[in-house]
Amino acid sequence: MLRFAPVLTVILMVGPVLAGLSGTLLPAFGYLPALGGGEWSLAAWRELAAQPGLVISLRLSAVTGLLATLISFVVVMLFCAAWQGTRVFSAIQRVLSPILSIPHAAAAFGLAFLIAPAGWIVRLFAPLAGWDQPPDIVTLQDGGGLALVAGLVIKEIPFLFLMTLGALQQANAGQSQQVALSLGYGRVAGWLKTVLPRIYPQIRLPLFAVLAYSASVVDVAMILGPTTPAPLAVRILHWLSDPDLSMRFMASAASLLQLALVGGQIMLWMAGEKIAGSCGRRWAEGGGRYRRDGVVRLTVAVVSILAAGLILAGIAALAVWSIAGFWRYPDLLPGQFTLKLWLREVAAFAGSLGNSVLIGGAAIMIGIVLVIACLEREGRQLAQPGRGAMWLIYLPLLMPQISFMFGLQVFFGYLGLERTFISVVMAHLVFVLPYMFLSLADPFRSLDERYRHTSLCLGAHPNRVFWQVILPLLTRPVLTALAVGFAVSIGQYLPTLLIGAGRFATITTDAVALAAGNDRRMIGIYGLLQALLPFAGFGLAMLVPAICFRKRRGMRDGL
Amino acid sequence: MAKTFTRLMVATLLGAGVSLASLVARADPAPDMNNWDAVVKQANGQTVYWYAWGGEPRINDYIAWAGGQVQERYGVTVKQVKLADTANAVSKVVSEKAAGKTDGGAVDMIWINGENFAAMKRNDLLFGPWVEQTPNFKYVDVTGKPTTVNDFTVPTDGLEAPWGMAQLSFFYDTARVKTPPQSAKELLAWLQNHPGRFTYPQPPDYMGSSFLKQVLSELVADPAVLQKPADQADAQKVLAPLWTYLAKLQPVLWREGKAYPANGAALRAMMADNEIDIGFSFSAAEVSAAIANFELPDTVRSFVFKGGTLGNTNFVAIPFNASAKAGAVVLADFLMSPQAQLRKQNPEIWGSFTVLDMDKIPAADRKAFDALDLGVATLSPAEMGNVLPEPHPSWMELVESEWQKRYGVAQ
């Protein structure tokens, strides 16, 4: 049975992506019989090229994606370089999971509440500056997409940071840093010269995932991004839902263009790697010590804390709005507070809350079985998957959702599985599996092999070794992987809506539908709920081992 | 290949202990509309998935109430699928047609607008005709409110049921504006004196397009032209006054027209934040409700233009492949009943004006309608003034694409 686990996992992850992609490929070249498209043609591409502002949309997606990735990367690397092994570093590690668990849309709404022209930040200064009307400046949805970049950066920094942490553990980074320090290098320069080259290969794929996500994100871009015109992915969504049904062909072509854009960006990044690599080598060999790096260390600490602070302040803004009575500009707080809307909504969101938990729960249960089975097989075979396998795991994360979701919907229709609980869970699984795998792979692989060998030598069956030794030792990372998967599932909007045909209302689909009503109190309530669910998941993941292992000191702080 | 794939997937899911497989929808024979009792009987036990815009909690609550009522009366379960954009429901039906699913579709009923209706009717995506055979249709005011059978000039042909009247109305903060403008021209003049204090949602948002249509309807030399498809007229000439007007309006808009609010509801938030002084909506009672909901200061009031404002009707339609057609018909019929319409017009519930003819409904119901208190900031049906007819959908499409070229890429 274990033999089939890797194949099955890959099929479940990659199969839907490819099936969906073919459903996009055909209409892009004119084939969609239901809408009268039975002949191959390039008409869709010509129509796409004639869309006003297409180049601007493309440029926006490309620039915001690259910029967000580059900034997040630089901040995370510099932060690790400057602070690894210090108390600040471990403090930040602690707040990481909760921040990471907040869905993108909730974080984006929070940020919008802060930086809007009538947002909290302006309100702070309004009395001093004498702004009795909100200043007529573009802070949100600015034409250059800077607000969008900011929104992406504050969410991608924690993700990249987590990925880097895993890599650091494997690379024995602490020792390298000690050596560099004793040779008289400054903290930052020493780290960049000795540690970065060794960990970079491991965070490369996560970086590409960030790049692909940032360039093709829909929900964050709708909240923070410009609209005249919007980034490409947002426009594709509009075209896909245009009542003029012939737009479908063009939207499919645009989805392929989006895919090409992401591909092009990854290649561009790879070219950048080459250049940076050769420059970096010369720099490292130059022997400069750069001992005075106090300014850099301070700046990067401030930037990181600011990023985390913006998310937390945004969540606070959501909370205040959710209980606000009438809130006049430029008051810092609402004139009155009320629980009226919460009380009214409890009945409405109970069902959606249940659906979110059910779908997420089913997805992570299947996910954890598959992921553990793959890793256990790997452990028994003593063979690690090659780089090709890692690309497969990342495939769903590198593919713009919008490029294959519509096609996948049609595909499930052919199978007669559309709008079933099964198909929704399957669609979630596509995104849940890679994240769970990434979360569990490092702890699983770094588990001391001698536990297994000793148990086997004592005559235990491999299955018994797994159930009685390996799994208990990995309780904490397994629970964390479950929490990560759950958080990913909670945040899914397009798969839930399209594959479930709207039959499965979740907190996230409700949140997006209600956001269309633009009542900030409702956005506050649903944004908060969206953030709370994954948060509860991580809470459980921490609480359970604490209780189970309260009498086992060696297990208490993890492995 | 596909079969092996399916088997693999199913095996995994079962293996993982998931027993929650939902039932595959059964085919539903089209109800016999000439036999109402049979329709009601067929509807019993069905579940209707109603795809409706879900942005307004008040409306969601009303839909939940209506669902409870038809459950009690006819044993029909109603589930609202809350959408951010109604067009998603149309997409759904299209993708099902693409997959050859002519039966057992996901969507049983759609709250639909004129543009989507025209598109679905043109592509044979609707079930019917069925509306005129429903018992409560006899109360609908088809002569006094001609838009109940002509949606954006397109004859409904019994393919969609009217369930509410909508008319464009503006609102302003009496604490900030003394005398609101009375026409599109006056609005421009006022805005030139108060630059940045007005805007409209970005077309093709429904409200944004509606504002453009309002301006067009006011400025067009011969309004009759707009009632026919755009290709039957010299479109460039007809639209010229609109573009001249916008050329003057854009520079004095909020953010000089470089950014736009996403939708009509966003205008309320901007009003509350003192970002704009004048906003507009399609529901006259929205302002009163928003005040009660703490969304607007209690000094905000509604007004309409002297020459009249655009008016239309809200409809529900049933897709050709709906799984619960009889249930949807029964639900739609209930929505047209005096009881449901009365509750809908109540501003504390929703505040959407009725499609019914007060002279046709039973006397007791008429009395109840007369007794409704419409709220501080709501205009009565009489105060709403002239109703301008909606232009043919082809004009809207033309205006939207031309707007996109001129102003959609403002950078």
PDB file of C-alpha atoms in Angstrom, chain A residues 196-349:
ATOM      1  CA  LEU A 196      23.258  32.362   2.170  1.00  0.00           C
ATOM      2  CA  PRO A 197      24.971  30.431  -0.648  1.00  0.00           C
ATOM      3  CA  ARG A 198      24.204  27.167   1.140  1.00  0.00           C
ATOM      4  CA  ILE A 199      20.587  27.794   2.032  1.00  0.00           C
ATOM      5  CA  TYR A 200      19.563  29.571  -1.168  1.00  0.00           C
ATOM      6  CA  PRO A 201      18.971  26.378  -3.182  1.00  0.00           C
ATOM      7  CA  GLN A 202      16.480  25.277  -0.552  1.00  0.00           C
ATOM      8  CA  ILE A 203      14.420  28.458  -0.549  1.00  0.00           C
ATOM      9  CA  ARG A 204      14.508  28.834  -4.288  1.00  0.00           C
ATOM     10  CA  LEU A 205      11.267  26.977  -4.991  1.00  0.00           C
ATOM     11  CA  PRO A 206       9.383  28.761  -2.209  1.00  0.00           C
ATOM     12  CA  LEU A 207      10.604  31.997  -3.790  1.00  0.00           C
ATOM     13  CA  PHE A 208       9.198  30.964  -7.151  1.00  0.00           C
ATOM     14  CA  ALA A 209       5.915  30.125  -5.439  1.00  0.00           C
ATOM     15  CA  VAL A 210       5.866  33.610  -3.940  1.00  0.00           C
ATOM     16  CA  LEU A 211       6.643  35.074  -7.350  1.00  0.00           C
ATOM     17  CA  ALA A 212       3.862  33.126  -9.055  1.00  0.00           C
ATOM     18  CA  TYR A 213       1.384  33.935  -6.330  1.00  0.00           C
ATOM     19  CA  SER A 214       2.190  37.644  -6.250  1.00  0.00           C
ATOM     20  CA  ALA A 215       1.905  38.041  -9.996  1.00  0.00           C
ATOM     21  CA  SER A 216      -1.420  36.230 -10.263  1.00  0.00           C
ATOM     22  CA  VAL A 217      -3.226  36.935  -7.006  1.00  0.00           C
ATOM     23  CA  VAL A 218      -6.889  37.891  -7.315  1.00  0.00           C
ATOM     24  CA  ASP A 219      -8.352  38.651  -3.897  1.00  0.00           C
ATOM     25  CA  VAL A 220      -5.563  40.859  -2.538  1.00  0.00           C
ATOM     26  CA  ALA A 221      -5.349  42.663  -5.871  1.00  0.00           C
ATOM     27  CA  MET A 222      -9.062  43.399  -5.798  1.00  0.00           C
ATOM     28  CA  ILE A 223      -8.774  44.933  -2.343  1.00  0.00           C
ATOM     29  CA  LEU A 224      -5.487  46.831  -2.644  1.00  0.00           C
ATOM     30  CA  GLY A 225      -4.629  46.945  -6.336  1.00  0.00           C
ATOM     31  CA  PRO A 226      -5.425  49.602  -8.932  1.00  0.00           C
ATOM     32  CA  THR A 227      -8.525  49.344 -11.103  1.00  0.00           C
ATOM     33  CA  THR A 228      -7.764  51.620 -14.048  1.00  0.00           C
ATOM     34  CA  PRO A 229      -6.755  49.148 -15.290  1.00  0.00           C
ATOM     35  CA  ALA A 230      -6.507  46.244 -12.857  1.00  0.00           C
ATOM     36  CA  PRO A 231      -3.711  43.663 -12.842  1.00  0.00           C
ATOM     37  CA  LEU A 232      -4.199  40.899 -15.411  1.00  0.00           C
ATOM     38  CA  ALA A 233      -5.570  38.193 -13.080  1.00  0.00           C
ATOM     39  CA  VAL A 234      -8.357  40.455 -11.834  1.00  0.00           C
ATOM     40  CA  ARG A 235      -9.351  41.341 -15.385  1.00  0.00           C
ATOM     41  CA  ILE A 236      -9.415  37.663 -16.334  1.00  0.00           C
ATOM     42  CA  LEU A 237     -11.874  36.998 -13.529  1.00  0.00           C
ATOM     43  CA  HIS A 238     -14.106  39.805 -14.819  1.00  0.00           C
ATOM     44  CA  TRP A 239     -13.936  38.474 -18.369  1.00  0.00           C
ATOM     45  CA  LEU A 240     -14.743  34.963 -17.181  1.00  0.00           C
ATOM     46  CA  SER A 241     -17.899  36.229 -15.541  1.00  0.00           C
ATOM     47  CA  ASP A 242     -18.971  38.602 -18.280  1.00  0.00           C
ATOM     48  CA  PRO A 243     -22.533  38.041 -19.443  1.00  0.00           C
ATOM     49  CA  ASP A 244     -21.220  38.280 -22.986  1.00  0.00           C
ATOM     50  CA  LEU A 245     -20.418  34.609 -23.171  1.00  0.00           C
ATOM     51  CA  SER A 246     -18.093  34.882 -26.140  1.00  0.00           C
ATOM     52  CA  MET A 247     -15.642  36.608 -23.801  1.00  0.00           C
ATOM     53  CA  ARG A 248     -14.818  33.120 -22.513  1.00  0.00           C
ATOM     54  CA  PHE A 249     -12.496  32.488 -25.415  1.00  0.00           C
ATOM     55  CA  MET A 250     -10.560  35.662 -24.755  1.00  0.00           C
ATOM     56  CA  ALA A 251     -10.459  34.979 -21.025  1.00  0.00           C
ATOM     57  CA  SER A 252      -8.943  31.569 -21.717  1.00  0.00           C
ATOM     58  CA  ALA A 253      -6.307  33.124 -23.921  1.00  0.00           C
ATOM     59  CA  ALA A 254      -5.596  35.648 -21.191  1.00  0.00           C
ATOM     60  CA  SER A 255      -5.242  32.821 -18.666  1.00  0.00           C
ATOM     61  CA  LEU A 256      -2.526  31.322 -20.826  1.00  0.00           C
ATOM     62  CA  LEU A 257      -0.908  34.735 -21.078  1.00  0.00           C
ATOM     63  CA  GLN A 258      -0.949  34.887 -17.287  1.00  0.00           C
ATOM     64  CA  LEU A 259       0.756  31.514 -17.203  1.00  0.00           C
ATOM     65  CA  ALA A 260       3.372  32.718 -19.663  1.00  0.00           C
ATOM     66  CA  LEU A 261       3.916  35.828 -17.582  1.00  0.00           C
ATOM     67  CA  VAL A 262       4.658  33.762 -14.491  1.00  0.00           C
ATOM     68  CA  GLY A 263       6.945  31.510 -16.520  1.00  0.00           C
ATOM     69  CA  GLY A 264       8.776  34.520 -17.902  1.00  0.00           C
ATOM     70  CA  GLN A 265       9.220  35.988 -14.457  1.00  0.00           C
ATOM     71  CA  ILE A 266      10.690  32.793 -13.109  1.00  0.00           C
ATOM     72  CA  MET A 267      13.154  32.734 -16.005  1.00  0.00           C
ATOM     73  CA  LEU A 268      13.990  36.372 -15.371  1.00  0.00           C
ATOM     74  CA  TRP A 269      14.607  35.553 -11.724  1.00  0.00           C
ATOM     75  CA  MET A 270      16.855  32.666 -12.738  1.00  0.00           C
ATOM     76  CA  ALA A 271      18.859  35.005 -14.950  1.00  0.00           C
ATOM     77  CA  GLY A 272      19.115  37.364 -11.992  1.00  0.00           C
ATOM     78  CA  GLU A 273      20.386  34.460  -9.894  1.00  0.00           C
ATOM     79  CA  LYS A 274      23.217  33.882 -12.358  1.00  0.00           C
ATOM     80  CA  ILE A 275      24.278  37.522 -12.303  1.00  0.00           C
ATOM     81  CA  ALA A 276      23.903  37.876  -8.554  1.00  0.00           C
ATOM     82  CA  GLY A 277      25.764  34.604  -8.114  1.00  0.00           C
ATOM     83  CA  SER A 278      28.855  35.684 -10.010  1.00  0.00           C
ATOM     84  CA  CYS A 279      28.855  39.170  -8.475  1.00  0.00           C
ATOM     85  CA  GLY A 280      28.325  37.634  -5.062  1.00  0.00           C
ATOM     86  CA  ARG A 281      31.198  35.220  -5.470  1.00  0.00           C
ATOM     87  CA  ARG A 282      33.576  38.051  -6.306  1.00  0.00           C
ATOM     88  CA  TRP A 283      32.236  39.988  -3.334  1.00  0.00           C
ATOM     89  CA  ALA A 284      32.634  37.045  -0.975  1.00  0.00           C
ATOM     90  CA  GLU A 285      36.164  36.364  -2.161  1.00  0.00           C
ATOM     91  CA  GLY A 286      37.080  40.019  -1.789  1.00  0.00           C
ATOM     92  CA  GLY A 287      37.419  39.441   1.919  1.00  0.00           C
ATOM     93  CA  GLY A 288      35.771  42.686   3.090  1.00  0.00           C
ATOM     94  CA  ARG A 289      34.764  42.371   6.754  1.00  0.00           C
ATOM     95  CA  TYR A 290      32.002  45.080   6.903  1.00  0.00           C
ATOM     96  CA  ARG A 291      32.202  45.199  10.650  1.00  0.00           C
ATOM     97  CA  ARG A 292      30.114  48.304  11.154  1.00  0.00           C
ATOM     98  CA  ASP A 293      26.639  47.094  10.160  1.00  0.00           C
ATOM     99  CA  GLY A 294      24.656  48.576  13.040  1.00  0.00           C
ATOM    100  CA  VAL A 295      22.510  50.728  10.738  1.00  0.00           C
ATOM    101  CA  VAL A 296      21.623  47.813   8.492  1.00  0.00           C
ATOM    102  CA  ARG A 297      20.749  45.627  11.466  1.00  0.00           C
ATOM    103  CA  LEU A 298      18.566  48.279  13.005  1.00  0.00           C
ATOM    104  CA  THR A 299      16.817  49.155   9.736  1.00  0.00           C
ATOM    105  CA  VAL A 300      15.968  45.572   8.897  1.00  0.00           C
ATOM    106  CA  ALA A 301      14.679  44.958  12.420  1.00  0.00           C
ATOM    107  CA  VAL A 302      12.449  48.014  12.159  1.00  0.00           C
ATOM    108  CA  VAL A 303      11.152  46.944   8.746  1.00  0.00           C
ATOM    109  CA  SER A 304      10.385  43.403   9.942  1.00  0.00           C
ATOM    110  CA  ILE A 305       8.627  44.591  13.065  1.00  0.00           C
ATOM    111  CA  LEU A 306       6.719  47.122  10.986  1.00  0.00           C
ATOM    112  CA  ALA A 307       5.550  44.360   8.635  1.00  0.00           C
ATOM    113  CA  ALA A 308       4.354  42.203  11.512  1.00  0.00           C
ATOM    114  CA  GLY A 309       2.922  45.262  13.259  1.00  0.00           C
ATOM    115  CA  LEU A 310       0.915  46.272  10.190  1.00  0.00           C
ATOM    116  CA  ILE A 311      -0.765  42.880  10.059  1.00  0.00           C
ATOM    117  CA  LEU A 312      -1.576  42.868  13.765  1.00  0.00           C
ATOM    118  CA  ALA A 313      -2.797  46.485  13.696  1.00  0.00           C
ATOM    119  CA  GLY A 314      -4.900  45.606  10.667  1.00  0.00           C
ATOM    120  CA  ILE A 315      -6.524  42.752  12.565  1.00  0.00           C
ATOM    121  CA  ALA A 316      -7.141  45.151  15.439  1.00  0.00           C
ATOM    122  CA  ALA A 317      -8.807  47.526  12.966  1.00  0.00           C
ATOM    123  CA  LEU A 318     -11.036  44.678  11.771  1.00  0.00           C
ATOM    124  CA  ALA A 319     -11.994  43.955  15.361  1.00  0.00           C
ATOM    125  CA  VAL A 320     -12.856  47.580  16.145  1.00  0.00           C
ATOM    126  CA  TRP A 321     -14.876  47.994  12.949  1.00  0.00           C
ATOM    127  CA  SER A 322     -16.821  44.810  13.701  1.00  0.00           C
ATOM    128  CA  ILE A 323     -18.278  46.373  16.848  1.00  0.00           C
ATOM    129  CA  ALA A 324     -18.391  50.003  15.712  1.00  0.00           C
ATOM    130  CA  GLY A 325     -21.494  52.131  15.836  1.00  0.00           C
ATOM    131  CA  PHE A 326     -21.432  55.200  13.601  1.00  0.00           C
ATOM    132  CA  TRP A 327     -17.766  56.161  13.218  1.00  0.00           C
ATOM    133  CA  ARG A 328     -17.268  59.705  12.062  1.00  0.00           C
ATOM    134  CA  TYR A 329     -14.108  60.853  10.347  1.00  0.00           C
ATOM    135  CA  PRO A 330     -11.625  61.882  11.858  1.00  0.00           C
ATOM    136  CA  ASP A 331     -12.472  60.246  15.199  1.00  0.00           C
ATOM    137  CA  LEU A 332      -9.854  57.741  16.296  1.00  0.00           C
ATOM    138  CA  LEU A 333     -12.514  55.447  17.733  1.00  0.00           C
ATOM    139  CA  PRO A 334     -16.228  55.013  16.996  1.00  0.00           C
ATOM    140  CA  GLY A 335     -18.680  57.160  18.952  1.00  0.00           C
ATOM    141  CA  GLN A 336     -20.465  54.072  20.197  1.00  0.00           C
ATOM    142  CA  PHE A 337     -19.911  50.324  20.220  1.00  0.00           C
ATOM    143  CA  THR A 338     -22.512  47.718  19.448  1.00  0.00           C
ATOM    144  CA  LEU A 339     -22.779  43.958  19.248  1.00  0.00           C
ATOM    145  CA  LYS A 340     -25.934  44.219  17.141  1.00  0.00           C
ATOM    146  CA  LEU A 341     -24.325  43.013  13.925  1.00  0.00           C
ATOM    147  CA  TRP A 342     -22.461  40.144  15.578  1.00  0.00           C
ATOM    148  CA  LEU A 343     -25.680  38.933  17.146  1.00  0.00           C
ATOM    149  CA  ARG A 344     -27.516  39.200  13.841  1.00  0.00           C
ATOM    150  CA  GLU A 345     -24.788  37.377  11.922  1.00  0.00           C
ATOM    151  CA  VAL A 346     -24.324  34.466  14.313  1.00  0.00           C
ATOM    152  CA  ALA A 347     -27.248  32.648  12.738  1.00  0.00           C
ATOM    153  CA  ALA A 348     -25.976  33.427   9.233  1.00  0.00           C
ATOM    154  CA  PHE A 349     -22.386  32.329   9.641  1.00  0.00           C
TER     155      PHE A 349
END
